[in-house]
Tab-separated table of C-alpha atoms and ligand atoms in Angstrom:
chain	number	residue	atom	x	y	z
L	265	MET	CA	2.804	22.411	38.400
L	266	VAL	CA	-0.107	23.419	40.611
L	267	LYS	CA	0.498	27.164	39.167
L	268	ALA	CA	0.425	25.762	35.924
L	269	GLU	CA	-2.458	23.963	36.333
L	270	ASN	CA	-4.563	26.850	37.684
L	271	LYS	CA	-3.961	29.006	34.824
L	272	ASN	CA	-4.739	25.979	32.776
L	273	LEU	CA	-8.394	25.993	34.837
L	274	GLU	CA	-8.813	29.783	34.141
L	275	LYS	CA	-8.197	30.131	30.978
L	276	GLU	CA	-10.504	27.132	30.406
L	277	VAL	CA	-13.337	28.914	32.705
L	278	LEU	CA	-12.769	32.259	30.923
L	279	LEU	CA	-12.985	30.516	27.268
L	280	LYS	CA	-16.184	28.610	28.575
L	281	ASN	CA	-17.492	32.289	29.158
L	282	LEU	CA	-17.039	33.634	25.961
L	283	TYR	CA	-18.619	30.815	24.283
L	284	ALA	CA	-21.528	31.146	26.585
L	285	PRO	CA	-23.750	33.598	24.808
L	286	HIS	CA	-23.195	31.419	21.101
L	287	ARG	CA	-24.575	28.573	22.903
L	288	ASP	CA	-27.912	29.063	21.690
L	289	PHE	CA	-26.054	28.978	17.551
L	290	LYS	CA	-29.357	30.309	15.830
L	291	ASN	CA	-29.262	33.760	17.909
L	292	SER	CA	-25.871	34.229	17.653
L	293	PRO	CA	-24.322	37.262	15.600
L	294	LEU	CA	-21.786	33.933	14.045
L	295	PHE	CA	-24.445	32.156	12.765
L	296	ILE	CA	-24.376	31.833	8.897
L	297	PRO	CA	-27.686	30.685	7.583
L	298	GLY	CA	-27.175	27.403	5.119
L	299	GLU	CA	-26.121	24.136	6.369
L	300	CYS	CA	-24.377	25.337	9.631
L	301	THR	CA	-25.475	22.992	12.547
L	302	SER	CA	-23.168	24.352	15.419
L	303	ILE	CA	-20.610	26.834	16.762
L	304	VAL	CA	-17.335	25.172	16.229
L	305	PHE	CA	-15.496	26.961	18.773
L	306	GLY	CA	-12.004	25.464	19.421
L	307	GLU	CA	-10.113	22.657	21.516
L	308	GLY	CA	-6.591	22.278	22.333
L	309	ASN	CA	-5.072	23.715	25.901
L	310	PRO	CA	-6.252	26.457	26.863
L	311	ASP	CA	-2.405	28.138	27.502
L	312	ALA	CA	-1.481	26.683	24.139
L	313	GLU	CA	2.263	28.113	22.827
L	314	ILE	CA	0.993	27.729	19.777
L	315	LEU	CA	-2.566	28.938	18.541
L	316	PHE	CA	-3.385	27.358	14.816
L	317	ILE	CA	-6.226	29.547	13.156
L	318	GLY	CA	-8.023	27.760	9.938
L	319	GLU	CA	-10.897	29.706	8.134
L	320	ALA	CA	-13.905	28.176	8.734
L	321	PRO	CA	-15.650	24.527	9.811
L	322	GLY	CA	-16.210	22.259	7.287
L	323	LYS	CA	-19.394	19.507	6.927
L	324	MET	CA	-17.081	16.967	9.605
L	325	GLU	CA	-16.226	20.045	12.195
L	326	ASP	CA	-19.453	21.205	11.732
L	327	ILE	CA	-21.514	17.533	12.541
L	328	GLU	CA	-18.531	17.013	15.252
L	329	GLY	CA	-18.181	20.587	16.533
L	330	ARG	CA	-14.531	20.130	16.625
L	331	PRO	CA	-12.082	22.040	14.586
L	332	PHE	CA	-10.223	20.066	11.717
L	333	VAL	CA	-11.737	16.684	11.782
L	334	GLY	CA	-12.140	16.062	8.400
L	335	GLN	CA	-9.509	15.411	5.190
L	336	SER	CA	-7.528	19.001	5.791
L	337	GLY	CA	-7.445	18.016	9.961
L	338	ARG	CA	-5.943	14.251	8.721
L	339	LEU	CA	-2.877	15.955	6.939
L	340	LEU	CA	-2.545	18.694	9.718
L	341	ASN	CA	-2.091	15.733	11.993
L	342	ARG	CA	0.354	14.441	10.199
L	343	ALA	CA	2.325	17.914	9.698
L	344	LEU	CA	1.977	18.098	13.676
L	345	GLU	CA	3.884	15.218	13.763
L	346	PHE	CA	6.608	15.924	11.493
L	347	ALA	CA	7.396	19.106	13.314
L	348	GLU	CA	7.045	17.056	16.738
L	349	LEU	CA	3.841	18.714	17.895
L	350	LYS	CA	1.567	17.172	19.850
L	351	ARG	CA	-2.212	18.216	18.925
L	352	GLU	CA	-3.334	18.110	22.315
L	353	GLU	CA	-0.248	20.636	23.497
L	354	VAL	CA	-1.802	23.185	20.851
L	355	TYR	CA	-4.814	24.682	20.278
L	356	ILE	CA	-7.176	24.886	17.059
L	357	THR	CA	-9.868	27.024	16.101
L	358	ASN	CA	-10.904	29.186	12.620
L	359	ILE	CA	-11.790	32.706	11.972
L	360	VAL	CA	-15.324	31.863	10.956
L	361	LYS	CA	-17.127	29.483	13.451
L	362	CYS	CA	-20.231	28.222	11.592
L	363	ARG	CA	-19.826	26.427	8.181
L	364	PRO	CA	-20.458	28.520	5.054
L	365	PRO	CA	-22.934	27.127	2.779
L	366	ASN	CA	-21.668	24.827	0.231
L	367	ASN	CA	-18.088	25.812	2.214
L	368	ARG	CA	-17.733	28.636	0.514
L	369	THR	CA	-15.141	31.156	1.325
L	370	PRO	CA	-16.647	33.205	4.105
L	371	LEU	CA	-17.641	36.850	2.932
L	372	PRO	CA	-15.911	39.727	4.314
L	373	ASN	CA	-18.405	40.659	6.733
L	374	GLU	CA	-18.049	36.948	8.247
L	375	LEU	CA	-14.226	37.184	8.625
L	376	ALA	CA	-14.751	40.767	10.583
L	377	ILE	CA	-17.474	39.321	12.629
L	378	GLY	CA	-15.341	36.120	13.749
L	379	ARG	CA	-12.621	38.083	14.388
L	380	ASP	CA	-13.811	41.040	16.305
L	381	LEU	CA	-16.787	39.033	18.489
L	382	LEU	CA	-14.895	35.851	19.681
L	383	LEU	CA	-11.473	35.380	18.157
L	384	LEU	CA	-9.695	38.576	19.316
L	385	ASP	CA	-10.822	37.546	22.661
L	386	GLN	CA	-9.603	33.715	22.385
L	387	ILE	CA	-6.255	34.804	21.259
L	388	ARG	CA	-5.806	37.364	24.611
L	389	ILE	CA	-7.028	34.610	26.655
L	390	ILE	CA	-4.850	32.046	25.650
L	391	ASN	CA	-1.969	34.418	25.224
L	392	PRO	CA	0.010	32.231	22.481
L	393	LYS	CA	3.727	32.707	21.259
L	394	ILE	CA	3.480	31.846	18.143
L	395	ILE	CA	-0.193	32.289	16.056
L	396	CYS	CA	0.267	30.087	13.047
L	397	THR	CA	-3.071	31.098	10.494
L	398	LEU	CA	-3.633	27.853	7.957
L	399	GLY	CA	-4.517	29.886	4.758
L	400	SER	CA	-5.289	33.560	2.846
L	401	ALA	CA	-8.963	34.016	4.910
L	402	ALA	CA	-7.376	33.489	7.877
L	403	LEU	CA	-4.479	35.450	7.423
L	404	THR	CA	-5.914	38.544	5.765
L	405	GLY	CA	-9.156	38.312	8.064
L	406	LEU	CA	-7.135	38.341	11.134
L	407	THR	CA	-4.736	41.184	10.016
L	408	GLN	CA	-6.721	42.773	7.199
L	409	LYS	CA	-4.010	43.128	5.412
L	410	GLY	CA	-3.880	42.167	2.125
L	411	TYR	CA	-1.179	39.467	2.276
L	412	SER	CA	-0.572	37.184	-0.720
L	413	ILE	CA	-0.099	33.551	0.897
L	414	THR	CA	1.888	31.958	-1.922
L	415	LYS	CA	4.677	35.252	-0.986
L	416	ILE	CA	4.512	35.212	2.347
L	417	HIS	CA	3.768	31.732	3.621
L	418	GLY	CA	6.915	30.556	5.971
L	419	SER	CA	7.993	34.413	7.141
L	420	PRO	CA	7.104	35.206	9.847
L	421	LEU	CA	5.048	38.178	10.560
L	422	THR	CA	3.944	40.543	14.445
L	423	PHE	CA	0.523	40.648	14.735
L	424	LEU	CA	-0.057	42.909	18.102
L	425	GLU	CA	2.426	41.270	20.277
L	426	TYR	CA	2.414	37.627	19.254
L	427	VAL	CA	4.230	36.214	15.898
L	428	LEU	CA	2.191	35.068	13.245
L	429	LEU	CA	3.366	32.054	11.104
L	430	PRO	CA	1.630	32.509	8.142
L	431	LEU	CA	1.142	28.674	6.536
L	432	TYR	CA	-0.541	27.547	3.380
L	433	HIS	CA	-4.320	25.548	4.359
L	434	PRO	CA	-3.911	22.147	4.353
L	435	ALA	CA	-7.162	22.015	1.784
L	436	TYR	CA	-4.754	24.044	-0.473
L	437	ILE	CA	-1.821	21.183	-0.432
L	438	LEU	CA	-4.286	18.379	-1.136
L	439	ARG	CA	-5.151	20.468	-4.402
L	440	ASN	CA	-1.681	21.115	-4.603
L	441	ARG	CA	0.613	18.367	-3.597
L	442	ARG	CA	3.655	20.104	-5.123
L	443	GLU	CA	3.409	22.608	-2.605
L	444	ALA	CA	3.426	19.749	0.776
L	445	PRO	CA	7.389	20.341	0.915
L	446	ASN	CA	7.399	23.887	1.645
L	447	PHE	CA	4.136	22.928	3.475
L	448	LEU	CA	6.096	20.945	6.328
L	449	ALA	CA	9.237	23.340	5.488
L	450	ASP	CA	6.789	25.809	6.685
L	451	ILE	CA	5.828	24.108	10.056
L	452	LYS	CA	8.630	22.432	11.013
L	453	LYS	CA	9.832	26.864	11.821
L	454	ILE	CA	7.226	26.379	14.591
L	455	LYS	CA	10.051	24.778	16.910
L	456	THR	CA	12.435	27.225	15.678
L	457	LEU	CA	10.181	30.708	16.667
L	458	LEU	CA	9.152	29.485	20.472
I	739	URA	N1	-11.195	23.777	7.337
I	739	URA	C1	-10.880	24.966	7.751
I	739	URA	O1	-10.447	25.879	7.869
I	739	URA	N2	-11.155	24.673	9.136
I	739	URA	C2	-11.765	23.501	9.715
I	739	URA	O2	-11.863	23.294	10.542
I	739	URA	C3	-11.883	22.538	8.582
I	739	URA	C4	-11.881	22.657	7.650
């Protein structure tokens, strides 16, 4: 137990150090001019077995400085419950840490900067067993491969030494309710992959 707590603390410190150079967010290379008022770094268990990666913060996330706290976040919370996962046990972040103007899709260079400057180090520090990408931007931005999310969702892949489970983005499910059963079936697979 003490060992586990130490590991948690170590990872927390490493994550804090990773975030530190971006605290002054307007001078960070992660900053996207327009509507961004904060860097949304991520939250959860620093020693999580499961890491969720979304696209970019929306309005609520930008205001609160926390990932997935708006409508998509509420759906994600319900899906986690359905999969018998506790939000505080997992780690949740986005590939892009600043809110793009008008919630537009992140540009290829924004995805690349988010990946190379921060996300890959977050993954290395947390060292999860499973990475779950939420939506197409996170999947293709992270892997730099042209996967089609409608074809590949729910099929485990390998990324570096990690199992990567591509999931639909909750916002897509809010717009396409018919896909909700597929989203839930996919998220239910997580525990079987641990
Ligand atoms: N959509 C995302 O991709 N990330 C969030 O944090 C919120 C909505």
